[in-house]
Coordinates of C-alpha atoms and ligand atoms in Angstrom, one line a residue:
M1 CA -38.2 2.8 -11.3
T2 CA -34.8 4.2 -12.0
R3 CA -32.0 3.1 -9.7
L4 CA -28.7 4.8 -9.2
I5 CA -25.5 2.8 -9.7
L6 CA -22.8 4.4 -7.7
V7 CA -19.2 3.8 -9.0
L8 CA -16.5 5.0 -6.7
G9 CA -13.1 6.3 -7.8
D10 CA -11.4 2.9 -7.0
Q11 CA -14.1 0.8 -8.7
L12 CA -13.2 1.6 -12.3
S13 CA -14.0 -1.8 -13.9
P14 CA -17.0 -2.8 -16.1
E15 CA -16.9 -6.1 -14.1
V16 CA -17.5 -4.4 -10.8
S17 CA -20.5 -6.1 -9.0
A18 CA -22.7 -3.0 -9.0
L19 CA -22.4 -2.6 -12.8
R20 CA -23.1 -6.3 -13.3
E21 CA -26.3 -5.9 -11.3
A22 CA -27.4 -2.8 -13.3
D23 CA -29.9 -2.6 -16.1
M24 CA -28.7 -0.3 -18.9
D25 CA -32.3 0.5 -19.9
R26 CA -33.5 1.7 -16.5
D27 CA -30.5 2.7 -14.3
V28 CA -28.3 5.7 -14.1
V29 CA -24.6 5.4 -13.2
V30 CA -23.4 8.1 -10.8
M31 CA -19.8 9.1 -10.4
A32 CA -18.6 12.1 -8.5
E33 CA -15.4 14.0 -7.8
V34 CA -16.0 15.3 -4.3
M35 CA -13.9 17.2 -1.7
G36 CA -15.1 14.7 0.9
E37 CA -13.1 12.0 -0.7
A38 CA -10.3 14.1 -2.0
S39 CA -9.5 15.6 1.5
Y40 CA -10.1 13.0 4.2
V41 CA -6.4 12.9 4.2
P42 CA -4.2 15.3 2.3
H43 CA -3.8 13.0 -0.7
H44 CA -0.7 13.3 -2.9
P45 CA -1.7 15.5 -5.9
K46 CA -0.6 12.7 -8.3
K47 CA -2.9 10.3 -6.6
I48 CA -5.9 12.7 -7.0
A49 CA -4.9 13.4 -10.6
F50 CA -4.6 9.7 -11.4
L51 CA -8.0 8.9 -9.9
F52 CA -9.9 11.9 -11.4
A53 CA -8.4 11.3 -14.9
A54 CA -9.1 7.6 -14.7
M55 CA -12.7 8.3 -13.4
R56 CA -13.4 10.7 -16.3
K57 CA -12.0 8.3 -18.9
F58 CA -14.0 5.4 -17.4
A59 CA -17.2 7.4 -17.4
Q60 CA -16.6 8.2 -21.0
S61 CA -16.1 4.5 -21.9
L62 CA -19.3 3.6 -20.0
K63 CA -21.2 6.3 -22.1
E64 CA -19.7 4.8 -25.3
D65 CA -21.0 1.4 -24.2
G66 CA -24.5 2.8 -23.9
W67 CA -24.8 3.7 -20.2
R68 CA -26.5 6.8 -18.9
V69 CA -23.8 8.4 -16.7
D70 CA -24.3 11.4 -14.4
Y71 CA -20.7 12.6 -13.7
T72 CA -20.0 15.4 -11.3
A73 CA -16.7 17.2 -11.8
L74 CA -15.0 18.7 -8.8
D75 CA -15.6 22.3 -10.0
D76 CA -19.2 21.8 -11.1
P77 CA -21.2 24.6 -9.4
E78 CA -23.9 22.1 -8.4
N79 CA -21.4 19.7 -6.7
T80 CA -22.4 19.1 -3.1
Q81 CA -18.8 17.8 -2.4
A82 CA -19.9 14.6 -0.6
I83 CA -20.8 11.1 -1.9
D84 CA -24.0 10.8 0.1
R85 CA -25.2 14.3 -0.8
E86 CA -24.5 13.7 -4.5
L87 CA -26.6 10.6 -4.3
L88 CA -29.5 12.5 -2.8
R89 CA -29.2 15.2 -5.4
R90 CA -29.2 12.7 -8.3
A91 CA -32.0 10.6 -6.7
E92 CA -34.2 13.6 -6.6
A93 CA -33.4 14.6 -10.1
H94 CA -34.3 11.1 -11.4
G95 CA -37.0 10.1 -8.9
A96 CA -34.7 7.1 -8.1
D97 CA -35.7 5.0 -5.1
E98 CA -32.6 2.8 -4.7
V99 CA -28.8 3.0 -4.9
I100 CA -26.7 0.0 -5.7
V101 CA -23.0 0.2 -5.0
T102 CA -20.1 -2.3 -4.7
E103 CA -19.0 -2.2 -1.1
P104 CA -16.3 0.5 -0.5
G105 CA -12.9 -0.4 0.7
E106 CA -13.1 1.7 3.9
W107 CA -15.3 1.4 7.0
R108 CA -15.8 5.2 6.9
L109 CA -17.5 5.2 3.6
I110 CA -19.4 1.9 4.3
E111 CA -20.9 3.7 7.3
V112 CA -21.7 6.9 5.4
L113 CA -23.7 4.8 2.9
N114 CA -25.4 2.8 5.6
D115 CA -26.5 6.0 7.2
A116 CA -27.6 7.8 4.0
P117 CA -31.3 8.8 4.0
L118 CA -31.8 6.6 0.9
K119 CA -32.1 2.9 0.3
V120 CA -28.5 1.8 -0.5
R121 CA -27.7 -1.8 -1.3
Q122 CA -24.0 -2.6 -0.9
L123 CA -22.9 -5.6 -3.0
P124 CA -19.8 -7.7 -2.2
D125 CA -16.6 -6.5 -3.9
D126 CA -15.8 -9.7 -5.9
R127 CA -12.7 -8.2 -7.5
F128 CA -11.0 -10.1 -4.7
L129 CA -10.4 -13.9 -4.6
A130 CA -11.6 -14.3 -1.0
S131 CA -14.9 -13.0 0.2
H132 CA -15.3 -11.8 3.8
G133 CA -17.1 -15.0 4.7
E134 CA -14.3 -17.2 3.2
F135 CA -11.6 -15.2 5.1
E136 CA -13.6 -15.5 8.3
D137 CA -14.0 -19.2 7.8
W138 CA -10.3 -19.6 7.2
A139 CA -9.5 -17.5 10.3
K140 CA -11.9 -19.2 12.7
G141 CA -10.3 -21.3 15.4
R142 CA -6.7 -20.5 14.3
K143 CA -4.2 -19.5 17.0
A144 CA -2.3 -17.4 14.5
L145 CA -3.4 -16.0 11.2
R146 CA -0.2 -16.6 9.1
M147 CA -0.3 -15.4 5.5
E148 CA 1.5 -18.5 4.2
Y149 CA -1.3 -20.9 4.9
F150 CA -3.9 -18.6 3.5
Y151 CA -1.8 -18.2 0.4
R152 CA -1.6 -21.9 -0.2
D153 CA -5.4 -22.0 -0.1
M154 CA -5.5 -19.2 -2.7
R155 CA -3.1 -21.2 -4.9
R156 CA -5.4 -24.2 -4.7
K157 CA -8.5 -22.2 -5.2
T158 CA -7.2 -20.4 -8.4
G159 CA -5.0 -23.2 -9.7
L160 CA -2.2 -20.7 -10.2
L161 CA 1.3 -22.3 -10.4
M162 CA -0.2 -25.7 -9.6
D163 CA 0.8 -29.0 -11.3
E164 CA -1.8 -31.6 -10.7
G165 CA -2.5 -30.5 -7.1
D166 CA 1.2 -29.8 -6.3
P167 CA 2.9 -26.5 -6.3
A168 CA 4.9 -25.8 -9.4
G169 CA 8.7 -26.2 -8.9
G170 CA 8.0 -28.5 -5.9
K171 CA 7.7 -25.8 -3.2
W172 CA 5.0 -23.4 -2.2
N173 CA 7.4 -20.6 -1.4
F174 CA 10.7 -19.6 -3.0
D175 CA 11.5 -16.7 -0.8
H176 CA 14.7 -18.3 0.3
D177 CA 16.1 -17.7 -3.2
N178 CA 15.0 -14.0 -3.2
R179 CA 16.3 -11.0 -1.2
K180 CA 19.6 -10.5 -3.0
P181 CA 21.3 -7.2 -2.1
A182 CA 21.2 -4.2 -4.4
P183 CA 22.6 -5.0 -7.9
G184 CA 25.4 -2.9 -9.3
E185 CA 23.3 -2.1 -12.4
V186 CA 19.6 -2.4 -13.2
E187 CA 18.8 -3.6 -16.6
F188 CA 15.3 -2.2 -16.7
G189 CA 14.3 1.3 -17.4
G190 CA 11.4 1.4 -15.0
P191 CA 7.6 1.4 -15.5
M192 CA 6.0 2.4 -18.8
R193 CA 5.3 6.1 -18.9
F194 CA 2.4 7.7 -20.7
T195 CA 2.1 11.3 -22.0
P196 CA -1.0 12.9 -20.5
D197 CA -3.9 13.2 -23.0
E198 CA -6.4 16.1 -23.1
I199 CA -8.6 14.7 -20.3
T200 CA -5.5 14.2 -18.0
E201 CA -4.2 17.7 -18.8
D202 CA -7.5 19.2 -17.7
V203 CA -7.4 17.2 -14.5
L204 CA -3.8 18.2 -13.9
A205 CA -4.7 21.9 -14.2
L206 CA -7.6 21.4 -11.8
V207 CA -5.5 19.5 -9.2
R208 CA -2.7 21.9 -9.4
D209 CA -5.2 24.7 -8.7
R210 CA -7.1 23.0 -5.9
F211 CA -4.5 20.7 -4.3
G212 CA -1.2 22.4 -5.2
S213 CA -0.2 22.9 -1.6
N214 CA -0.6 19.2 -0.6
F215 CA 2.6 17.2 0.0
G216 CA 3.8 15.9 -3.4
S217 CA 4.8 17.0 -6.8
L218 CA 2.5 17.0 -9.8
D219 CA 5.4 17.5 -12.3
D220 CA 6.2 14.9 -14.8
F221 CA 2.9 12.9 -14.5
W222 CA 3.3 9.6 -16.3
F223 CA 0.7 7.2 -14.9
A224 CA -1.6 5.1 -17.0
T225 CA -5.1 6.4 -16.7
D226 CA -7.2 3.8 -18.5
R227 CA -7.4 0.1 -18.8
G228 CA -5.6 -0.1 -22.2
Q229 CA -2.6 1.8 -20.9
A230 CA -2.5 -0.2 -17.6
R231 CA -2.5 -3.4 -19.6
R232 CA 0.5 -2.1 -21.6
A233 CA 2.3 -1.2 -18.4
L234 CA 1.7 -4.7 -17.1
A235 CA 3.0 -6.3 -20.3
H236 CA 6.1 -4.1 -20.2
F237 CA 6.8 -5.2 -16.6
I238 CA 6.3 -8.9 -17.3
R239 CA 8.7 -8.7 -20.3
G240 CA 11.3 -6.5 -18.9
A241 CA 11.4 -6.8 -15.1
L242 CA 9.6 -9.9 -13.8
P243 CA 12.5 -12.3 -14.5
R244 CA 14.6 -10.3 -11.9
F245 CA 11.7 -9.4 -9.6
G246 CA 12.4 -12.2 -7.1
D247 CA 16.1 -11.7 -6.9
Y248 CA 16.0 -8.0 -6.2
Q249 CA 12.6 -7.6 -4.5
D250 CA 14.1 -6.3 -1.3
A251 CA 17.0 -4.2 -2.8
M252 CA 17.2 -0.4 -2.7
L253 CA 19.2 2.0 -4.8
R254 CA 19.5 5.7 -4.2
D255 CA 19.4 6.5 -8.0
D256 CA 16.9 3.9 -9.1
R257 CA 13.4 4.3 -7.7
F258 CA 11.7 1.3 -9.2
L259 CA 14.4 -1.4 -9.7
Y260 CA 12.5 -4.5 -10.9
H261 CA 9.2 -3.7 -9.3
S262 CA 5.9 -3.7 -11.3
V263 CA 4.5 -0.4 -10.1
I264 CA 1.0 -1.6 -10.9
S265 CA -0.6 -1.4 -7.4
M266 CA -2.4 1.9 -8.2
Y267 CA -3.9 0.4 -11.3
L268 CA -5.0 -2.9 -9.7
N269 CA -6.4 -1.1 -6.6
A270 CA -8.4 1.3 -8.8
G271 CA -9.9 -1.4 -10.9
L272 CA -7.9 -0.9 -14.1
L273 CA -6.4 -4.3 -13.9
T274 CA -7.7 -7.6 -12.4
V275 CA -5.9 -10.0 -10.0
M276 CA -6.3 -12.9 -12.3
E277 CA -5.1 -11.2 -15.5
I278 CA -2.0 -10.1 -13.7
C279 CA -1.2 -13.5 -12.2
E280 CA -2.1 -15.4 -15.3
A281 CA 0.3 -13.2 -17.3
A282 CA 3.0 -13.9 -14.8
E283 CA 2.3 -17.6 -14.8
A284 CA 2.3 -17.7 -18.6
A285 CA 5.7 -16.1 -18.7
Y286 CA 7.0 -18.8 -16.3
R287 CA 5.4 -21.6 -18.4
R288 CA 7.1 -20.2 -21.5
G289 CA 10.4 -20.4 -19.7
D290 CA 10.9 -16.6 -19.8
V291 CA 10.8 -16.2 -16.0
P292 CA 12.3 -18.4 -13.2
I293 CA 10.0 -19.9 -10.6
N294 CA 11.3 -17.8 -7.7
A295 CA 10.3 -14.6 -9.6
A296 CA 6.9 -15.9 -10.8
E297 CA 6.0 -17.4 -7.4
G298 CA 7.3 -14.4 -5.4
F299 CA 5.2 -12.0 -7.5
I300 CA 2.0 -14.1 -7.5
R301 CA 2.4 -14.5 -3.7
Q302 CA 2.4 -10.8 -3.2
I303 CA -1.0 -10.5 -5.0
I304 CA -3.0 -13.6 -4.1
G305 CA -1.3 -14.0 -0.8
W306 CA -0.3 -10.7 0.9
R307 CA -2.8 -8.4 -0.8
E308 CA -5.8 -10.7 -0.2
Y309 CA -4.7 -11.5 3.3
M310 CA -4.3 -7.8 4.2
R311 CA -7.8 -7.1 3.0
G312 CA -9.1 -10.1 5.0
I313 CA -7.5 -8.8 8.2
Y314 CA -8.9 -5.2 7.7
F315 CA -12.5 -6.4 7.4
L316 CA -12.1 -9.1 10.0
E317 CA -10.7 -6.8 12.6
G318 CA -13.3 -4.0 12.2
P319 CA -13.4 -0.2 12.2
D320 CA -11.3 0.3 15.4
Y321 CA -8.3 -1.5 13.8
V322 CA -6.7 1.8 12.6
R323 CA -6.7 3.1 16.2
R324 CA -4.8 0.2 17.7
N325 CA -1.6 1.1 19.5
V326 CA -0.5 -1.8 21.7
L327 CA 3.0 -0.4 22.2
N328 CA 1.5 2.9 23.4
H329 CA 3.6 4.9 21.0
Q330 CA 2.8 8.6 21.3
R331 CA 5.5 10.6 19.5
A332 CA 4.3 13.1 16.8
L333 CA 5.3 12.2 13.2
P334 CA 8.6 14.0 12.6
G335 CA 8.5 17.0 10.2
F336 CA 11.0 15.3 7.8
F337 CA 8.3 12.9 6.7
W338 CA 6.9 15.9 4.9
D339 CA 10.0 17.9 3.9
A340 CA 12.7 15.2 3.7
G341 CA 14.8 17.5 6.0
T342 CA 17.0 14.9 7.6
D343 CA 20.6 13.8 7.3
M344 CA 19.5 10.1 7.3
L345 CA 20.0 9.5 3.6
C346 CA 17.8 6.4 3.4
V347 CA 14.9 8.3 4.9
A348 CA 15.5 11.5 2.9
K349 CA 15.7 9.6 -0.3
T350 CA 12.5 7.6 0.4
V351 CA 10.6 10.8 1.3
Q352 CA 11.9 12.6 -1.7
Q353 CA 10.9 9.8 -4.0
T354 CA 7.5 9.6 -2.4
R355 CA 7.0 13.3 -2.9
D356 CA 8.0 13.1 -6.6
E357 CA 6.4 9.8 -7.6
A358 CA 3.6 9.0 -5.0
Y359 CA 5.5 5.7 -5.0
A360 CA 8.1 3.9 -2.9
H361 CA 8.5 0.1 -3.1
H362 CA 7.8 -2.3 -0.3
I363 CA 11.1 -2.4 1.5
Q364 CA 11.5 1.4 1.5
R365 CA 8.0 1.6 3.1
L366 CA 8.7 -1.2 5.6
M367 CA 12.4 -1.0 6.4
V368 CA 13.2 2.7 6.0
T369 CA 10.3 5.0 6.9
G370 CA 8.2 2.3 8.7
N371 CA 11.2 1.0 10.6
F372 CA 12.2 4.5 11.7
A373 CA 8.7 5.4 12.9
L374 CA 8.5 2.2 14.9
L375 CA 12.0 2.5 16.4
A376 CA 11.3 6.1 17.3
G377 CA 7.9 5.3 18.9
V378 CA 5.7 7.4 16.6
N379 CA 2.0 7.3 17.1
P380 CA 0.8 4.6 14.7
Y381 CA -2.4 6.6 13.8
E382 CA -0.2 9.4 12.6
V383 CA 1.9 7.0 10.6
H384 CA -1.2 5.5 9.1
E385 CA -2.5 8.9 8.0
W386 CA 0.8 9.7 6.4
Y387 CA 0.9 6.4 4.4
L388 CA -2.8 6.8 3.4
A389 CA -2.1 10.3 2.0
V390 CA 1.2 9.9 0.2
Y391 CA 1.0 6.8 -2.0
A392 CA -1.0 6.6 -5.2
D393 CA -2.1 3.0 -4.3
A394 CA -3.3 3.8 -0.8
Y395 CA -6.8 2.9 0.3
E396 CA -7.5 2.0 3.9
W397 CA -8.3 -1.7 3.3
V398 CA -4.7 -2.4 2.2
E399 CA -2.8 0.5 3.7
A400 CA -4.0 0.0 7.3
P401 CA -3.0 -3.6 7.8
N402 CA 0.3 -2.9 6.2
V403 CA 1.0 0.1 8.5
I404 CA -0.9 -0.7 11.7
G405 CA -0.1 -4.4 11.5
M406 CA 2.9 -5.3 9.5
S407 CA 5.0 -2.1 9.9
Q408 CA 4.1 -0.7 13.3
F409 CA 3.1 -3.8 15.3
A410 CA 0.3 -1.7 16.7
D411 CA -2.2 -4.6 16.4
G412 CA -0.1 -6.7 18.8
G413 CA 1.0 -9.3 16.3
I414 CA -2.0 -10.2 14.2
V415 CA -0.2 -9.6 10.9
G416 CA 3.4 -10.2 12.0
S417 CA 4.8 -12.6 14.6
K418 CA 7.5 -10.1 15.4
P419 CA 8.1 -6.4 14.7
Y420 CA 9.9 -5.5 11.5
V421 CA 12.8 -3.6 13.1
S422 CA 16.4 -3.5 12.1
S423 CA 19.6 -1.6 12.8
G424 CA 21.4 0.2 10.0
S425 CA 23.2 -2.9 8.9
Y426 CA 20.1 -4.3 7.2
I427 CA 19.7 -1.1 5.2
D428 CA 23.4 -1.1 4.4
R429 CA 23.2 -4.7 3.2
M430 CA 20.2 -4.2 0.9
S431 CA 21.0 -0.7 -0.5
D432 CA 23.7 1.8 -1.5
Y433 CA 22.3 4.5 0.8
C434 CA 24.8 4.3 3.6
G435 CA 27.9 4.9 1.5
A436 CA 26.7 8.4 0.8
C437 CA 25.1 9.2 4.2
A438 CA 26.3 11.8 6.7
Y439 CA 26.0 9.1 9.4
S440 CA 28.2 6.1 9.6
V441 CA 26.4 2.8 9.5
K442 CA 29.5 1.0 10.9
T443 CA 29.6 3.4 13.9
K444 CA 27.4 2.1 16.7
T445 CA 27.8 4.9 19.3
G446 CA 29.5 8.3 19.5
A447 CA 29.9 10.9 16.8
G448 CA 28.2 10.1 13.5
A449 CA 26.7 6.9 14.7
C450 CA 23.8 5.8 12.5
P451 CA 20.5 6.6 14.4
F452 CA 19.0 3.2 13.4
N453 CA 21.8 1.5 15.3
L454 CA 21.0 3.3 18.5
L455 CA 17.3 3.2 18.2
Y456 CA 17.2 -0.5 17.4
W457 CA 18.6 -1.5 20.8
D458 CA 16.7 1.2 22.6
F459 CA 13.4 -0.1 21.1
L460 CA 14.2 -3.7 22.1
V461 CA 15.0 -2.7 25.7
R462 CA 11.9 -0.5 26.0
H463 CA 9.7 -3.3 24.9
R464 CA 11.4 -6.2 26.6
D465 CA 8.3 -7.1 28.5
R466 CA 6.4 -7.8 25.3
F467 CA 9.1 -9.2 23.1
G468 CA 11.6 -10.7 25.5
S469 CA 10.0 -14.2 25.4
N470 CA 9.3 -14.2 21.7
P471 CA 11.4 -17.1 20.4
R472 CA 12.1 -15.3 17.1
M473 CA 13.7 -12.5 19.0
G474 CA 15.7 -14.5 21.5
Q475 CA 19.0 -14.0 19.6
M476 CA 18.6 -10.3 19.6
Y477 CA 18.1 -10.1 23.3
A478 CA 20.9 -12.5 23.9
T479 CA 23.2 -10.2 22.0
W480 CA 22.1 -7.3 24.1
D481 CA 22.6 -9.2 27.3
R482 CA 26.2 -10.1 26.3
M483 CA 27.1 -6.4 25.9
K484 CA 29.1 -4.7 28.6
D485 CA 27.1 -2.5 30.9
D486 CA 28.9 0.7 30.0
R487 CA 28.2 0.0 26.3
K488 CA 24.6 -0.5 27.1
D489 CA 24.5 2.7 29.1
T490 CA 26.1 4.6 26.2
I491 CA 23.6 3.3 23.7
R492 CA 20.6 4.2 25.8
R493 CA 21.9 7.6 26.7
E494 CA 22.7 8.5 23.1
A495 CA 19.3 7.1 21.9
A496 CA 17.6 9.4 24.5
V497 CA 19.6 12.4 23.3
F498 CA 18.6 11.6 19.7
L499 CA 14.9 11.2 20.6
D500 CA 15.0 14.4 22.6
R501 CA 16.3 16.3 19.6
L502 CA 13.6 14.7 17.5
T503 CA 11.0 16.0 20.0
K504 CA 12.4 19.4 19.9
G505 CA 12.2 19.4 16.1
E506 CA 16.0 19.7 15.6
R507 CA 17.5 18.5 12.4
V508 CA 18.7 14.9 12.8
Ligands
FAD1 P1 5.5 -5.0 -6.5 O1 6.7 -5.1 -5.6 O2 5.8 -5.1 -7.9 O3 4.5 -6.2 -6.0 C1 3.5 -6.7 -6.9 C2 2.1 -6.4 -6.3 O4 1.9 -7.2 -5.1 C3 1.8 -5.0 -5.9 O5 1.4 -4.3 -7.0 C4 0.7 -5.2 -4.9 O6 -0.6 -5.3 -5.5 C5 1.0 -6.6 -4.3 N1 1.6 -6.4 -2.9 C6 2.9 -6.6 -2.6 N2 3.1 -6.5 -1.3 C7 1.9 -6.3 -0.8 C8 1.4 -6.1 0.6 N3 2.2 -6.1 1.6 N4 0.1 -5.8 0.7 C9 -0.7 -5.7 -0.3 N5 -0.4 -5.9 -1.6 C10 0.9 -6.2 -1.8 N6 0.2 -1.6 -1.0 C11 -0.9 -1.0 -1.5 O7 -1.4 -1.4 -2.6 N7 -1.5 0.1 -1.0 C12 -0.9 0.7 0.2 O8 -1.5 1.7 0.7 C13 0.2 0.1 0.8 N8 0.8 0.6 1.9 C14 1.8 0.0 2.5 C15 2.4 0.5 3.6 C16 3.5 -0.1 4.2 C17 4.0 0.4 5.5 C18 4.0 -1.3 3.7 C19 5.2 -2.0 4.3 C20 3.5 -1.8 2.5 C21 2.4 -1.2 1.9 N9 1.8 -1.7 0.7 C22 0.7 -1.1 0.1 C23 2.3 -2.9 0.1 C24 3.4 -2.7 -1.0 O9 4.4 -1.9 -0.5 C25 2.9 -2.1 -2.3 O10 1.8 -2.9 -2.7 C26 3.9 -2.1 -3.4 O11 5.1 -1.4 -2.9 C27 3.4 -1.5 -4.6 O12 4.4 -1.4 -5.6 P2 4.5 -2.4 -6.8 O13 3.2 -2.3 -7.6 O14 5.7 -2.0 -7.6 O15 4.6 -3.7 -6.2
DLZ2 C1 -9.3 8.4 -3.1 C2 -10.4 9.1 -3.7 C3 -10.3 10.4 -4.1 C4 -9.1 11.2 -3.9 N1 -11.3 11.1 -4.6 C5 -12.5 10.4 -4.9 C6 -13.6 11.1 -5.5 O1 -13.6 12.3 -5.7 N2 -14.7 10.3 -5.7 C7 -14.8 9.0 -5.5 O2 -15.8 8.4 -5.8 N3 -13.7 8.4 -4.9 C8 -12.6 9.0 -4.6 N4 -11.6 8.4 -4.0 C9 -11.7 6.9 -3.7 C10 -12.5 6.8 -2.4 O3 -11.9 7.5 -1.3 C11 -12.5 5.2 -2.1 O4 -13.6 4.7 -2.8 C12 -12.8 4.9 -0.6 O5 -11.7 5.4 0.2 C13 -12.9 3.4 -0.4 O6 -11.8 2.7 -0.8
SF4_3 FE1 20.2 5.2 6.9 FE2 22.0 4.8 8.8 FE3 22.6 4.1 6.4 FE4 22.4 6.7 6.9 S1 23.9 5.2 7.7 S2 21.6 5.7 5.1 S3 20.8 6.7 8.4 S4 20.9 3.3 7.7

């Protein structure tokens, strides 16, 4: 009997487990652009356009390879606009009795498929190095789930950057050599840009029409939308930027949105690139002597370490993870996350860039917008929904542990052993934002004081019960304790005034 092979928008790889299981002579591949997926958060229009264009091109390549593909476009009059309903419709049409799918990257959709009135077999997503079982085994019995030890196991498992059982360069981790402040000049012109082809132009018109009022600009769309283009974008990065990636990984510049970053996460997460091809290309560049070890190791660690670890945490912790809020933060997400209407230049620049590109690099996400939301006590679920909506690479399995865990400490310290908070001085050291800001980073209190300076101390004091005995934060509390009482009072009073203005929706 015919079976349906469901391929979701972020599973665009011929190697995905459902397609490997399929039989070309008997099965029908089902792909569908549906409002259910396109609107569970108000996705950035560039994210939707990227996925729809990549889905259409992938469906075409499957047909060229001989597959029968039932593809539903968003504006197809028959479209039922939900994945489960599309499966039912297609199953009736073909008399199919079973659906095979690679497990989705979100509990919501896993549950929808479990509850569908059809037999749905969900296969493991083996595009990842660590299966759920392997991650559970690694996590079992450990007091703390630190990424570094998991990462070493992934190095051993893959053999990446290994020399006869030892780490290449003599150390597992070269982070100490990274984190240089912003360079005066960037010698890389940014990611490879692609002119939209006919399929992509059609999708852009559709998305402009249907999602034009979502946050985010559709102008100047340049993403790769198929595997060939994504591979060229990867090669362009390895050649032009990887050698400096490690050095300037944490730097931020107001007039350079990409610095030496790869900008490949949206391709990797959607299935256009694989983990191993990316990491092998980076290792080959190191072995050729084109790339220093701190860059190659730092880059590979992000992918086989952080990325795999985050997915492990998401599936280990279960569907309620996104609702965690151990710090009981209840503030509504400030409006400037949507309209960039703030005098804090670091925040305004990050939001503007997010609006234009559906991209911000890691430190902008963590130490600018994430840092601000945490210091101001914004409800982490609202922060999570924002991040899930606005970035082209955002799917819950990777976004939620980064936001709920790493950035907002809402999981109580599963991902991070201490909260990622900083005053303005960190942002000043790593960027050129502060020099052009209406606030003064050097001013700690009084007129023009950088809000990060006030909120940083206020956050630490508000949460002293939780963090006061954390050995990694002892220094911060000791500094606070040494301050004169009237200075402490001023900081807390001014922080309260700032937060009150935020509550009232005043421009800050
Ligand atoms: P590069 O800086 O060039 O890094 C190379 C690759 O490493 C990335 O492409 C990515 O695949 C991987 N990587 C690096 N850091 C991480 C990480 N912490 N977790 C997972 N993978 C990582 N990444 C997403 O893919 N989707 C998200 O929705 C997402 N949300 C985030 C939210 C917050 C608050 C934070 C702090 C980080 C988030 N990240 C997310 C991780 C990281 O910021 C992005 O992967 C990275 O910015 C993508 O840009 P790039 O391809 O230029 O990465
Ligand atoms: C993100 C997304 C969007 C915007 N649209 C679709 C779609 O129309 N059809 C589809 O199959 N997938 C889409 N996706 C990706 C899914 O939301 C994704 O598979 C789940 O969130 C699990 O990661
Ligand atoms: Fe951001 Fe403060 Fe620097 Fe302004 S002064 S850019 S608000 S850190």
